[in-house]
Coordinates of C-alpha atoms in Angstrom, one line a residue:
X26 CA 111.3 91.2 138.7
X27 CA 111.5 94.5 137.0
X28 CA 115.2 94.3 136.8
X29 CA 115.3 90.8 135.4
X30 CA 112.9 92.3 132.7
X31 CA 115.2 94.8 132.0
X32 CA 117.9 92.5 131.2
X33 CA 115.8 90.6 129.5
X34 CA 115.6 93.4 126.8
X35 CA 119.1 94.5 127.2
X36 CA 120.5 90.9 126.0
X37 CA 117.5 91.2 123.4
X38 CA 119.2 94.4 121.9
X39 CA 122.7 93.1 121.7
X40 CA 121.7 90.2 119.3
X41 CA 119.6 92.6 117.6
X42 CA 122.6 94.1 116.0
X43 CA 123.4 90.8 114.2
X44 CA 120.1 89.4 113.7
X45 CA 116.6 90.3 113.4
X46 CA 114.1 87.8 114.5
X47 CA 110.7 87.3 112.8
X48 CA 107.3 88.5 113.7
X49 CA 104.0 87.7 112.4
X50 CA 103.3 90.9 110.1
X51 CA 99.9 92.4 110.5
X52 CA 98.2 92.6 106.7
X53 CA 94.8 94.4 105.6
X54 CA 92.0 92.3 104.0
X55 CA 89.1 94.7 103.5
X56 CA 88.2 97.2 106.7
X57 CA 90.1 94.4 108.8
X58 CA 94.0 93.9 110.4
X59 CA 94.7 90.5 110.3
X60 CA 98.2 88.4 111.9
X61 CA 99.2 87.1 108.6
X62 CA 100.0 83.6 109.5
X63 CA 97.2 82.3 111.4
X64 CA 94.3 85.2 110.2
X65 CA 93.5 86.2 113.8
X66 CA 91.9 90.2 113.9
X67 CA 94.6 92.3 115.0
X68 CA 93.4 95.0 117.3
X69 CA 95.7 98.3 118.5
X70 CA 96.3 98.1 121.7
X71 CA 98.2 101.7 121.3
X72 CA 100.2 104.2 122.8
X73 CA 102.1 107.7 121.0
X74 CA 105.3 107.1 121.6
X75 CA 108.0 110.6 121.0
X76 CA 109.2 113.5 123.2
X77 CA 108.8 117.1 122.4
X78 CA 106.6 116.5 119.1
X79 CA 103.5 117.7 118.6
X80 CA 102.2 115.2 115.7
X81 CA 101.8 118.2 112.9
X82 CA 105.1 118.5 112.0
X83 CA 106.6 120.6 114.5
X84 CA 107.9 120.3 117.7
X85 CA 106.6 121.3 120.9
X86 CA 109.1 123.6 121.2
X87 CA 108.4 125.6 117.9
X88 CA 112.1 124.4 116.4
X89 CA 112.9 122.2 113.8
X90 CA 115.0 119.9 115.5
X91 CA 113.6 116.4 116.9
X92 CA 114.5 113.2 118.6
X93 CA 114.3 109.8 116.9
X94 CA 113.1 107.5 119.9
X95 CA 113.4 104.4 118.0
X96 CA 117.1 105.2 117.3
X97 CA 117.8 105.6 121.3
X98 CA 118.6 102.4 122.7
X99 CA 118.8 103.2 126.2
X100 CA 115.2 104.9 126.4
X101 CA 113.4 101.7 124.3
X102 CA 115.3 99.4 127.1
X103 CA 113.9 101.6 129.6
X104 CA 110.1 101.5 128.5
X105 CA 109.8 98.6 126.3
X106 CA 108.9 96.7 129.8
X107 CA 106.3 99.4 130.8
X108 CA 104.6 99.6 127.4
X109 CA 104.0 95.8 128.2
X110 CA 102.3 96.4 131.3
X111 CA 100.2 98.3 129.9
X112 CA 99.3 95.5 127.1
X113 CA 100.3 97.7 124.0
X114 CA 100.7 96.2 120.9
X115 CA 101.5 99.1 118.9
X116 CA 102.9 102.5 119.1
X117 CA 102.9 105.3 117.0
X118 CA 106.2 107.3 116.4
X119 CA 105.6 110.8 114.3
X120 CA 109.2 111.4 113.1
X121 CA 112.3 109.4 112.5
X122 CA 115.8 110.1 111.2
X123 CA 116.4 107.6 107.8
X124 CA 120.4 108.0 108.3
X125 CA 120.4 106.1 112.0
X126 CA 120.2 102.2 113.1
X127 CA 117.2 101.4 114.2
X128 CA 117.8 98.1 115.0
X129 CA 117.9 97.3 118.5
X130 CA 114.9 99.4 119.1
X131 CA 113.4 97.7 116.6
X132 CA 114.1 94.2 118.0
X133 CA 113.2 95.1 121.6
X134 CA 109.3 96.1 120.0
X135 CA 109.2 92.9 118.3
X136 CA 110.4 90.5 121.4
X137 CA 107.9 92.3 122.9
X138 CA 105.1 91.8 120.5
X139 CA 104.7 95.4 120.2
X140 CA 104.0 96.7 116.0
X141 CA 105.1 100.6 114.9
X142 CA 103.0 103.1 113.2
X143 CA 105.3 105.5 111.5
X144 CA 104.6 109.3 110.0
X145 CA 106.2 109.7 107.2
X146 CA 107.4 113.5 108.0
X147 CA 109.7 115.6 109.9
X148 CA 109.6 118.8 111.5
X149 CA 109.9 121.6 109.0
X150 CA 109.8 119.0 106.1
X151 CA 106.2 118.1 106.0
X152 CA 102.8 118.7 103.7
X153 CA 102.0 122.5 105.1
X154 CA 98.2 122.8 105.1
X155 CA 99.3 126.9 104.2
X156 CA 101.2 126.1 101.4
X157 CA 100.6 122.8 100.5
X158 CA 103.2 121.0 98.0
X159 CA 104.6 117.5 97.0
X160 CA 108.0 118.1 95.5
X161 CA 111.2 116.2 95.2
X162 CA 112.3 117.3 98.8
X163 CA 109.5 115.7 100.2
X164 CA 109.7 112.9 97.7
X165 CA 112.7 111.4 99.2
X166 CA 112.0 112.3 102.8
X167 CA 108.7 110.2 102.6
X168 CA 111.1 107.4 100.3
X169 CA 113.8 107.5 102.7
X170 CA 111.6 106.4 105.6
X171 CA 110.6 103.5 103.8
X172 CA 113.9 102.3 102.9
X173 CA 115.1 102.0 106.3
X174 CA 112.1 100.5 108.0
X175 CA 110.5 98.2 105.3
X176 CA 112.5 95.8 106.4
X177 CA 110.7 95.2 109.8
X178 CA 108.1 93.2 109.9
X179 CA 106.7 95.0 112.8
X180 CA 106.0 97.6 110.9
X181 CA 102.5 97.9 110.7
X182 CA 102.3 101.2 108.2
X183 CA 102.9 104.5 107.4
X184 CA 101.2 108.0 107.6
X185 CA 101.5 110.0 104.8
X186 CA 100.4 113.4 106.5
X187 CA 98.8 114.3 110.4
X188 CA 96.3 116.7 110.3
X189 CA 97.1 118.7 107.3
X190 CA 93.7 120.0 105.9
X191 CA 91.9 120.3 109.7
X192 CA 89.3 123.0 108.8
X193 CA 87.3 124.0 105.8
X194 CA 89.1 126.7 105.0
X195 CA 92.4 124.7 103.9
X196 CA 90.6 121.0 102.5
X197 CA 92.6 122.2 98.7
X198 CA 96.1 120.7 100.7
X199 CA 93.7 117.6 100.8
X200 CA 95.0 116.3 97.4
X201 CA 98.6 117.3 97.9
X202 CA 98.8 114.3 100.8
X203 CA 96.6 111.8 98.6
X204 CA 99.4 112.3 95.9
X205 CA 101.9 111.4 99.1
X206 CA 99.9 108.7 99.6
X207 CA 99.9 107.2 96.2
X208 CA 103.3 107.8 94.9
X209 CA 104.5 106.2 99.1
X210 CA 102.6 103.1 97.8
X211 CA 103.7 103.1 94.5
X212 CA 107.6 103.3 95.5
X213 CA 106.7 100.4 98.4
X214 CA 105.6 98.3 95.5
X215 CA 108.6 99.0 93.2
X216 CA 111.1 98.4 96.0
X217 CA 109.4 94.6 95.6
X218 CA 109.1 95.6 99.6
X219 CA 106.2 93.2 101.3
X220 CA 102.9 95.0 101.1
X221 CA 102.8 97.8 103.9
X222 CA 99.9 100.0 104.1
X223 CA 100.0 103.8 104.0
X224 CA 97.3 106.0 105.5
X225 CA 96.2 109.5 107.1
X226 CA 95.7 110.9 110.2
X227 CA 93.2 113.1 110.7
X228 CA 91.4 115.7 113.1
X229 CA 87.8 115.4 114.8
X230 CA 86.9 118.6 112.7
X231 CA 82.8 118.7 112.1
X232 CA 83.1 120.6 109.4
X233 CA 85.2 118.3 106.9
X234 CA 85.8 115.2 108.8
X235 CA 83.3 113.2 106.8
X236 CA 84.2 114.7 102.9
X237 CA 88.0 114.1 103.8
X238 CA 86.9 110.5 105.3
X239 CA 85.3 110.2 101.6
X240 CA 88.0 112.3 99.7
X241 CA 90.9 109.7 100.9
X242 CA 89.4 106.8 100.1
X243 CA 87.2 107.2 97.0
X244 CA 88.2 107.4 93.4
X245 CA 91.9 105.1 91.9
X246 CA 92.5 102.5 94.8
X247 CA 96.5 102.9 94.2
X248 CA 95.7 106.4 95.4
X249 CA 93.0 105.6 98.1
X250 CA 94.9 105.3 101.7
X251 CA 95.0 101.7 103.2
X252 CA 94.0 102.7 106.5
X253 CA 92.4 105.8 108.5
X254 CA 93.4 107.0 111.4
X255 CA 91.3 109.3 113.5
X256 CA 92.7 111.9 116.3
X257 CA 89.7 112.1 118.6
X258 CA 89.2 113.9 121.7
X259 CA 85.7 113.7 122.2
X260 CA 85.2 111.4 124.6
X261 CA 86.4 113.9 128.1
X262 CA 84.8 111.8 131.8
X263 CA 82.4 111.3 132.4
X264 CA 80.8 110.6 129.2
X265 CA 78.8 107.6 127.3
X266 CA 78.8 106.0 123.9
X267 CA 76.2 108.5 122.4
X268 CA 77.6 111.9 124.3
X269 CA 81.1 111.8 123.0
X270 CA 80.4 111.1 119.5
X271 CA 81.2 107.5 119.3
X272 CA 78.2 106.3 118.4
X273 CA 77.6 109.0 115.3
X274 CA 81.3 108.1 114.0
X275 CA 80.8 104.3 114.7
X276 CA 77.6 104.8 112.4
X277 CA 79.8 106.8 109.6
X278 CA 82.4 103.9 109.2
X279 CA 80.1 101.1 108.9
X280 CA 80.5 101.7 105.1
X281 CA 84.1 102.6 105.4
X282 CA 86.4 99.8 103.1
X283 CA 89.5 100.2 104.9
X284 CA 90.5 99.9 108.7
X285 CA 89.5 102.5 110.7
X286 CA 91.2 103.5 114.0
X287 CA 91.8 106.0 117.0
X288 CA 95.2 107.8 116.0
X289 CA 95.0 109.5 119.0
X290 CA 92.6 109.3 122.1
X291 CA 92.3 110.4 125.4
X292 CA 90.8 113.7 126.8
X293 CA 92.8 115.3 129.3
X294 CA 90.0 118.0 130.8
X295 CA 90.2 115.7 134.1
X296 CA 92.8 114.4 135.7
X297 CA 93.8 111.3 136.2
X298 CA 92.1 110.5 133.2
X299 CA 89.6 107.4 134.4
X300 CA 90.1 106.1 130.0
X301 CA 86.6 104.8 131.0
X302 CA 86.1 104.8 126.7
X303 CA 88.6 101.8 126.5
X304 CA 85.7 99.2 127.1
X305 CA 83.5 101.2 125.1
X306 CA 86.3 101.6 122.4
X307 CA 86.5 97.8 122.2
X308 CA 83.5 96.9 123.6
X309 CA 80.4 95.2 121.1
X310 CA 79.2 98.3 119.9
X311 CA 82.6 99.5 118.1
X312 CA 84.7 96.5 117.8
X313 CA 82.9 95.5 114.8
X314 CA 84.0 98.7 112.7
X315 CA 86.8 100.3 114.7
X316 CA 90.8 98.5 114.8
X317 CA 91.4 100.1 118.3
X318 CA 93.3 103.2 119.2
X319 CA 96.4 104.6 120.8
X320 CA 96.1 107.0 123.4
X321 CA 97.9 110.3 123.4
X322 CA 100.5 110.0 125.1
X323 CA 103.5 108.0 126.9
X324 CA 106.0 111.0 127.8
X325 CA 105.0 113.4 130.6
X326 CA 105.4 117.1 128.9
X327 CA 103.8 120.4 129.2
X328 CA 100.6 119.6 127.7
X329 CA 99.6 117.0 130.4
X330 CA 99.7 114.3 128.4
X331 CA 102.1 111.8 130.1
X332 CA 101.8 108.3 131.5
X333 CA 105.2 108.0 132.7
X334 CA 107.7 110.9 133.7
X335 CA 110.9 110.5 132.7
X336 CA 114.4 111.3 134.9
X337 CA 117.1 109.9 132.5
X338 CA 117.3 106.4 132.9
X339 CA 114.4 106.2 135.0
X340 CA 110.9 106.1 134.4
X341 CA 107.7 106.7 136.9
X342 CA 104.3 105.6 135.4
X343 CA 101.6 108.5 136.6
X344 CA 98.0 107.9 137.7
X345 CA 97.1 108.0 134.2
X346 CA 99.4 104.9 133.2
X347 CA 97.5 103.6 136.1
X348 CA 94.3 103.8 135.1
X349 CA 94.8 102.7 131.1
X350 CA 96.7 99.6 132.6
X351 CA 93.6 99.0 134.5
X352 CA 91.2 99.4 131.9
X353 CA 93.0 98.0 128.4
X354 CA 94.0 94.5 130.8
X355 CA 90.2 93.9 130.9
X356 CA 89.0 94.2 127.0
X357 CA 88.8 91.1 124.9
X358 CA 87.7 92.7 121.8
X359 CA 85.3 89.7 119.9
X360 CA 87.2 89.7 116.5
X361 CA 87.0 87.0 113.3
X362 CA 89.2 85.3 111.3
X363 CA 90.5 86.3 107.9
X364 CA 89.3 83.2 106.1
X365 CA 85.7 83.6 107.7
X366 CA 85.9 87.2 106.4
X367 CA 84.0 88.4 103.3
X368 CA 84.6 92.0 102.7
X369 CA 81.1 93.7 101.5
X370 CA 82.2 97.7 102.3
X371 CA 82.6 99.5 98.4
X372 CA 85.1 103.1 98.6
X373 CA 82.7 105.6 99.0
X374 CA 82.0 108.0 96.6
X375 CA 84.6 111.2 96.1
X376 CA 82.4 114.5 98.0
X377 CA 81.3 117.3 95.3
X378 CA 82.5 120.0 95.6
X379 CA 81.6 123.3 97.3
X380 CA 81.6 126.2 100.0
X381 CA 82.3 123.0 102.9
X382 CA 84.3 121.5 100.6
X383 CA 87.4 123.1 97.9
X384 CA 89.9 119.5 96.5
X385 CA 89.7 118.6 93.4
X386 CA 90.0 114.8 92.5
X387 CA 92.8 115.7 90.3
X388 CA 96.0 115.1 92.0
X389 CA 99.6 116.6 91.8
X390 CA 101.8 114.8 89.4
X391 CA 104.8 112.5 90.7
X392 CA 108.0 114.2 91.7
X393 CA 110.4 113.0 88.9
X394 CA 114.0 114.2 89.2
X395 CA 114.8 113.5 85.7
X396 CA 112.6 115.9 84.0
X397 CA 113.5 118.7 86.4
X398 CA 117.6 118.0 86.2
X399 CA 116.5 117.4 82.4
X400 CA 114.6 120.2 81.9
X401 CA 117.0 122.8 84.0
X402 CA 119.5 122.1 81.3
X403 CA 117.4 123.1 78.6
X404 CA 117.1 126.5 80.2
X405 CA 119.3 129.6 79.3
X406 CA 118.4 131.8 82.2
X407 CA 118.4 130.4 85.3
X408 CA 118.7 131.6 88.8
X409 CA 122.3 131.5 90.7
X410 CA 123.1 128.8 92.7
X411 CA 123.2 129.2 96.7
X412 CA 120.3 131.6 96.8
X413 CA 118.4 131.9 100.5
X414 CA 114.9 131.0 101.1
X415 CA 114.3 134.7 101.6
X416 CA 115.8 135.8 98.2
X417 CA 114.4 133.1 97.1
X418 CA 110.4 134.1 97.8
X419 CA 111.1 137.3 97.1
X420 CA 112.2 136.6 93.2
X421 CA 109.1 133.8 93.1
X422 CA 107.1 136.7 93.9
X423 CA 108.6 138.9 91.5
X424 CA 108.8 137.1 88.4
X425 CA 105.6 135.8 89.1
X426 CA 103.6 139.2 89.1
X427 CA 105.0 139.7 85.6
X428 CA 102.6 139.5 82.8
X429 CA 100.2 138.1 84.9
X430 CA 102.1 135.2 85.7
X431 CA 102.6 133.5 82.6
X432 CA 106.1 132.4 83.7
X433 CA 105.0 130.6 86.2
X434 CA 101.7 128.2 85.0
X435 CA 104.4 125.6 84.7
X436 CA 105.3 125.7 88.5
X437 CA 102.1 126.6 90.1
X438 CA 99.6 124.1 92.2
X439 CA 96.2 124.4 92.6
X440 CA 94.2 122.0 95.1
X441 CA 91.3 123.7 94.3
X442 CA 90.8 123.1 90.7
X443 CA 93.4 120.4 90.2
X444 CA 95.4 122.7 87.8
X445 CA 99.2 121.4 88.6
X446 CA 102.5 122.9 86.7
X447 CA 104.2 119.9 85.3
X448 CA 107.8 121.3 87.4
X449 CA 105.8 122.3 90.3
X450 CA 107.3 119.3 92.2
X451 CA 110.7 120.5 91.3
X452 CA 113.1 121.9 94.0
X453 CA 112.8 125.4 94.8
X454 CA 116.0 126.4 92.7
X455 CA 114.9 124.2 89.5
X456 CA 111.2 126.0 89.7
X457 CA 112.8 129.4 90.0
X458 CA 115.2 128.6 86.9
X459 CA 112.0 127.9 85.2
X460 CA 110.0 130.9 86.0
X461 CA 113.2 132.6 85.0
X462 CA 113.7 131.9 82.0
X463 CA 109.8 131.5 81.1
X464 CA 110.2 135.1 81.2
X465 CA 113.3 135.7 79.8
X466 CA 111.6 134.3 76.8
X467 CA 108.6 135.7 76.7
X468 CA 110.8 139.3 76.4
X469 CA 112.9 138.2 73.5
X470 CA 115.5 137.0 74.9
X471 CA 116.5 140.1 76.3
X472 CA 119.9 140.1 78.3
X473 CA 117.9 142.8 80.8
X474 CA 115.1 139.7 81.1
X475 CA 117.9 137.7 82.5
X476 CA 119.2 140.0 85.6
X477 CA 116.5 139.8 88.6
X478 CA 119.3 141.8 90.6
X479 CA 121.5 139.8 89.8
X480 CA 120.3 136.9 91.0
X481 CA 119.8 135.4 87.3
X482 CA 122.6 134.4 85.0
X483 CA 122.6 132.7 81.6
X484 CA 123.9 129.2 80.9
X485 CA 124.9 127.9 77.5
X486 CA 121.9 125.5 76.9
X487 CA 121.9 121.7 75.8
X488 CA 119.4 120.5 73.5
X489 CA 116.8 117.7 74.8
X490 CA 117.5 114.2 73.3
X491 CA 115.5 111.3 73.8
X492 CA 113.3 110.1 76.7
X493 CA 114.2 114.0 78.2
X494 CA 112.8 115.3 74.8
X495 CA 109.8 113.4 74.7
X496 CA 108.8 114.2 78.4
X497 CA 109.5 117.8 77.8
X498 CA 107.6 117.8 74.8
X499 CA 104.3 116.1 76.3
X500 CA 104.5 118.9 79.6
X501 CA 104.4 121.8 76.1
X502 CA 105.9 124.9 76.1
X503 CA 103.3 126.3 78.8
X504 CA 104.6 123.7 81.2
X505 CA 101.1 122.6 82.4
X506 CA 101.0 118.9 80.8
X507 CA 101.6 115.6 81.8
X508 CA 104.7 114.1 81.4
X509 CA 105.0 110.8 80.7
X510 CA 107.9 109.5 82.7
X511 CA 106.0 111.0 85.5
X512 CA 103.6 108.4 86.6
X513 CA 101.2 111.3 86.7
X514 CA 98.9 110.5 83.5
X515 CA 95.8 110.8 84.1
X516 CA 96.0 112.5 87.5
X517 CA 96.6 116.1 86.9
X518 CA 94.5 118.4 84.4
X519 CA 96.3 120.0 81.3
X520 CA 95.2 123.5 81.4
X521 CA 96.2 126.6 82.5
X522 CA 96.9 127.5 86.0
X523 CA 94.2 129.9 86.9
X524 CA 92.1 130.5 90.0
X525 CA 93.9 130.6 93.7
X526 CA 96.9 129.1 92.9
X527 CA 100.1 128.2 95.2
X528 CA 103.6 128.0 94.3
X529 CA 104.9 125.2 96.9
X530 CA 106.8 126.3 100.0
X531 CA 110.7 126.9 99.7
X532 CA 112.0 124.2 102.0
X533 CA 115.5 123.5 101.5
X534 CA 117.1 120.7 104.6
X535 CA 115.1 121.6 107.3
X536 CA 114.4 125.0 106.9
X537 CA 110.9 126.3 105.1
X538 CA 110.1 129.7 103.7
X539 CA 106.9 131.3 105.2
X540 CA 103.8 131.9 102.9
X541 CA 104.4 135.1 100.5
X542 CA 101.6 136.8 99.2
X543 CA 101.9 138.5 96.3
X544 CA 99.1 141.3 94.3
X545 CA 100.1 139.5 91.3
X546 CA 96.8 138.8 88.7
X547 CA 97.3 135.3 87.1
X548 CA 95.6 134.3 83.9
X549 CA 92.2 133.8 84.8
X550 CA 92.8 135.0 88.0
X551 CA 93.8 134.9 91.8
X552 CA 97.2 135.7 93.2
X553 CA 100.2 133.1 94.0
X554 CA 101.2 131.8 97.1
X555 CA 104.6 131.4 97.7

C-alpha cells in the first residue's frame, strides 16, 4: 500500500509541472479560518516542516546557507504520504529560495490537502532583534517570497518575523517587523494577488508576550498582522489544562480579533513525547479561541525534535510520530460556519509604554528605492563602491561620532521613540553616501571632509527634478521627514533622531555585519548602533 501511495504522488508531481490543480483557499473572517467555498472552520492540523533551521533566522548549524524543502522533489514524494498519516493539514516551512520551482512540491501538498505557512526570511537576511532594520534588502527578500508563492492557493499565509523581540530588553525591534508586516500586505494588495494573510510568530516570553500580543494587532488595521502565531512549550507530560498555561493564554485570546494558533508545540523534556495536549489543544475548552497548532518538528536532528529519521530516500517515523498519529486521528475539533459567524472581538488597545515595555507606535517608513537611487545622485561625496561590511561599520561608526552625529539623523532608527531617518531603509552603501556627504557639508565643502581614508570620493552631482525633488524636499535637509512617495505618511515622527538610536545592520547577499558600538553622543543623546 505504501508503495502504491508513493506513486500516487510521484504521477501527481509530473502533471504538476504543466498544471496546477485547484484547492479550496483557507480565508480569515474575524479570529476565524474558514474553507472559502463552503465556510467550514478550518483547523491546523500542523507539523514544521525544514532540516537544519532553527526558525530565528539561522541555521542549526550557525551558517548562512539553507535548504528549500519545498523545492526538493524527491523528499516532498518521500513524506507527503507520512504527513498524511498523521492527518496534517498544514505545515510550516521557515525559509525558501524565491529563484527555484516550487511546483511539484507544491502540487503534492495540495493533492494531499495539506496548506503551507511560510516565513518570510532567510538565514542571515532577516529582522535582527540586535539591530533591528527594514531596508530595501529586506524589502525585496520579503516581496520576492510573495511573488513566487501567491500563486498557490494552498498557501495559507506568511510570517513576517519568528521571534524577533523575545525578551524585554529588545521589544524597540517590535515596530521594525509590524512595518514588515504592513508594507508585505500592502505589496500583496498591489500585486492584485487574492488576499493572503501575514502574521508573527512569537515566543512564550512572560515578560512581553501579552504587550507584543497587543502591540501587533492594535492601532491602523493595514498594519495590524492577520494572524498570530504562538511558539509554546509549556505544556511538558504530564501536565493539565491549568498547569501548562493553556488555560491563562486561552483566557488572554478570548478578546483577540484575529486567529490565534500554536506556531510551534511540543515539549520534548520526555521522551517519546505522549502529545497528550492534542485533545486538550482541540478539545471544548480551546477550540473556541485557538485555530490549532503545529508541532515542532518532522525531521530527526540534534535537538530531539524528530518524528521521522531520515536515510536519503527513506524515511522511519519515531515513537513520537507514533504517538501524534495516535492522538491528532481522534480530535474533532466542534467548529462553525462562516455565515453563522458574527465577529464581536475589537483590536485591543496599543500597550503604554514603559520599563516592561520600550516600541513606539510609530513605525519605520517604507523602503522606496527611488528616493535612495534619487537621492544618491544628489550627493557630491559619496562612499566608493565595493566597500566590505567591515569597512563598512567601521566608516558608519566614524562619521557618525562626528559632531554628535548630525550626519547621520537622516539614516538612524529608533524603535524606542519612533524617530526614523527618512534613508534609513536605504542599502548600506546609499546610507553611508548620505552620512558622507551630510558631513562633507556641514564642513564647507572641504575636499579633506570628503576622504574617510580614502574610502570617499566626490561625484559631479545632478540636480533633483520632479517627483525626486518633491520627495527630497518633504524628507528636508535634516533627512528626518516623511517622504511622500514613501507610503510612510503618517507612520514615522519628523523630528530629530535622538535617544538610543540604531543604524540598521550592514547586510549585503547573505552576509550581515555584527552590532558596532560606538562612544559617539547624538543630539539629544545615546550612542549608535551599527
Amino acid at each position: 500500500m505504501r508503495g502504491f501511495v508513493r506513486a500516487l504522488f510521484g504521477a501527481a508531481a509530473f502533471l504538476a509541472s504543466t498544471a496546477l490543480a485547484d484547492v479550496d483557499p483557507i480565508v480569515i473572517k474575524g479570529s476565524k479560518f474558514f474553507y472559502k467555498s463552503n465556510g467550514t472552520e478550518f483547523f491546523i492540523k500542523g507539523v514544521a516542516y525544514q532540516q537544519d533551521y532553527s526558525g530565528n533566522g539561522t541555521t542549526t548549524g550557525g551558517s548562512n546557507s539553507y535548504k528549500d524543502p519545498l523545492a526538493d522533489t524527491n523528499g516532498c514524494s518521500r513524506d507527503v504520504p507520512y504527513l498524511t498519516q498523521l492527518s496534517t493539514n498544514t505545515i510550516r516551512v521557515y525559509a525558501v529560495d524565491p529563484t527555484q520551482n516550487h511546483d511539484q512540491c507544491m502540487q503534492m501538498l495540495s493533492d494531499a490537502g495539506i496548506y503551507v505557512i511560510l516565513d518570510l526570511s532567510q538565514p542571515g537576511l532577516s529582522i535582527n532583534r540586535e539591530t533591528p532594520a527594514w531596508n530595501q534588502e529586506l524589502y525585496a527578500r520579503y516581496t520576492s517570497v510573495v511573488d513566487a508563492f501567491a500563486k498557490y492557493n494552498n498557501v495559507l499565509g506568511f510570517f513576517a518575523g519568528n521571534e524577533v523581540s523575545n525578551n524585554v530588553t529588545n521589544t524597540n525591534a517590535a515596530p521594525f517587523v509590524k512595518a514588515a508586516v504592513r508594507d508585505t500586505k500592502a505589496y500583496i494588495k498591489s500585486k492584485n494577488y487574492r488576499t493572503i494573510g501575514v502574521g508573527y510568530a512569537t515566543n512564550d516570553d512572560a515578560d512581553i508576550r501579552v504587550n507584543l500580543a497587543e502591540f501587533f494587532n492594535c492601532g491602523d488595521p493595514d498594519s495590524a498582522i492577520d494572524f498570530w502565531g504562538y511558539n509554546i512549550y509549556s505544556w511538558c507530560s504530564p501536565s493539565s489544562y491549568e498547569a501548562s498555561g493553556y488555560k491563562d493564554r486561552t483566557e488572554q485570546f478570548k478578546t483577540y480579533s484575529v486567529p490565534v494558533f500554536f506556531a510551534e508545540y511540543g515539549c520534548n523534556k520526555k521522551r517519546p513525547r505522549a502529545f497528550d495536549e492534542v485533545p486538550v489543544l482541540f478539545g471544548p475548552d480551546m477550540s473556541p479561541v485557538w485555530s490549532g497548532g503545529i508541532v515542532y518538528m518532522y525531521f530527526q536532528e540534534a535537538n530531539d525534535y524528530g518524528l521521522v529519521s531520515i536515510d536519503g530516500t527513506s524515511a522511519s517515523p519515531l515513537p513520537d510520530f507514533t504517538s501524534l498519529s495516535s492522538q491528532i486521528a481522534q480530535v474533532t475539533p466542534s467548529g462553525v460556519t462562516a455565515n453563522g459567524y458574527t465577529p464581536t472581538n475589537k483590536p485591543q488597545a496599543c500597550p503604554a509604554t514603559g520599563s516592561a515595555w520600550n516600541a513606539a507606535t510609530a513605525l519605520p517608513p517604507t523602503p522606496d528605492d527611488n528616493l535612495c537611487s534619487c537621492v544618491v545622485k544628489t550627493l557630491t561625496c559619496v562612499a566608493k563602491p565595493g566597500l566590505s561590511d567591515n569597512t563598512t561599520g567601521q566608516l558608519f561608526g566614524q562619521v557618525c561620532g562626528y559632531n554628535n552625529g548630525a550626519a547621520c539623523n537622516g539614516i538612524a532608527a529608533n524603535g524606542a521613540t519612533g524617530q526614523y531617518g527618512a534613508y534609513g531603509m536605504c542599502s548600506p552603501s546609499d546610507q553611508l553616501s548620505y552620512a558622507f556627504n551630510a558631513y562633507y557639508l556641514s564642513q564647507g565643502s572641504n575636499s579633506q571632509a570628503c576622504n574617510f581614508g580614502g574610502d570617499a570620493q566626490t561625484q559631479a552631482s545632478a540636480k533633483a527634478s520632479g517627483s525626486c525633488a518633491s520627495q527630497i524636499s518633504a524628507v528636508g535637509t535634516a533627512g528626518t521627514g516623511a517622504a511622500s512617495g514613501t507610503g510612510a505618511s503618517g507612520t514615522a515622527t519628523k523630528t530629530g533622531a535622538a535617544g538610543m538610536v540604531t543604524v540598521p545592520k550592514v547586510q549585503w547577499g547573505m552576509l550581515s555585519l555584527g552590532a558596532y558600538v560606538l562612544a559617539a553622543v547624538m543630539a539629544g543623546a545615546g550612542m549608535i548602533l551599527l
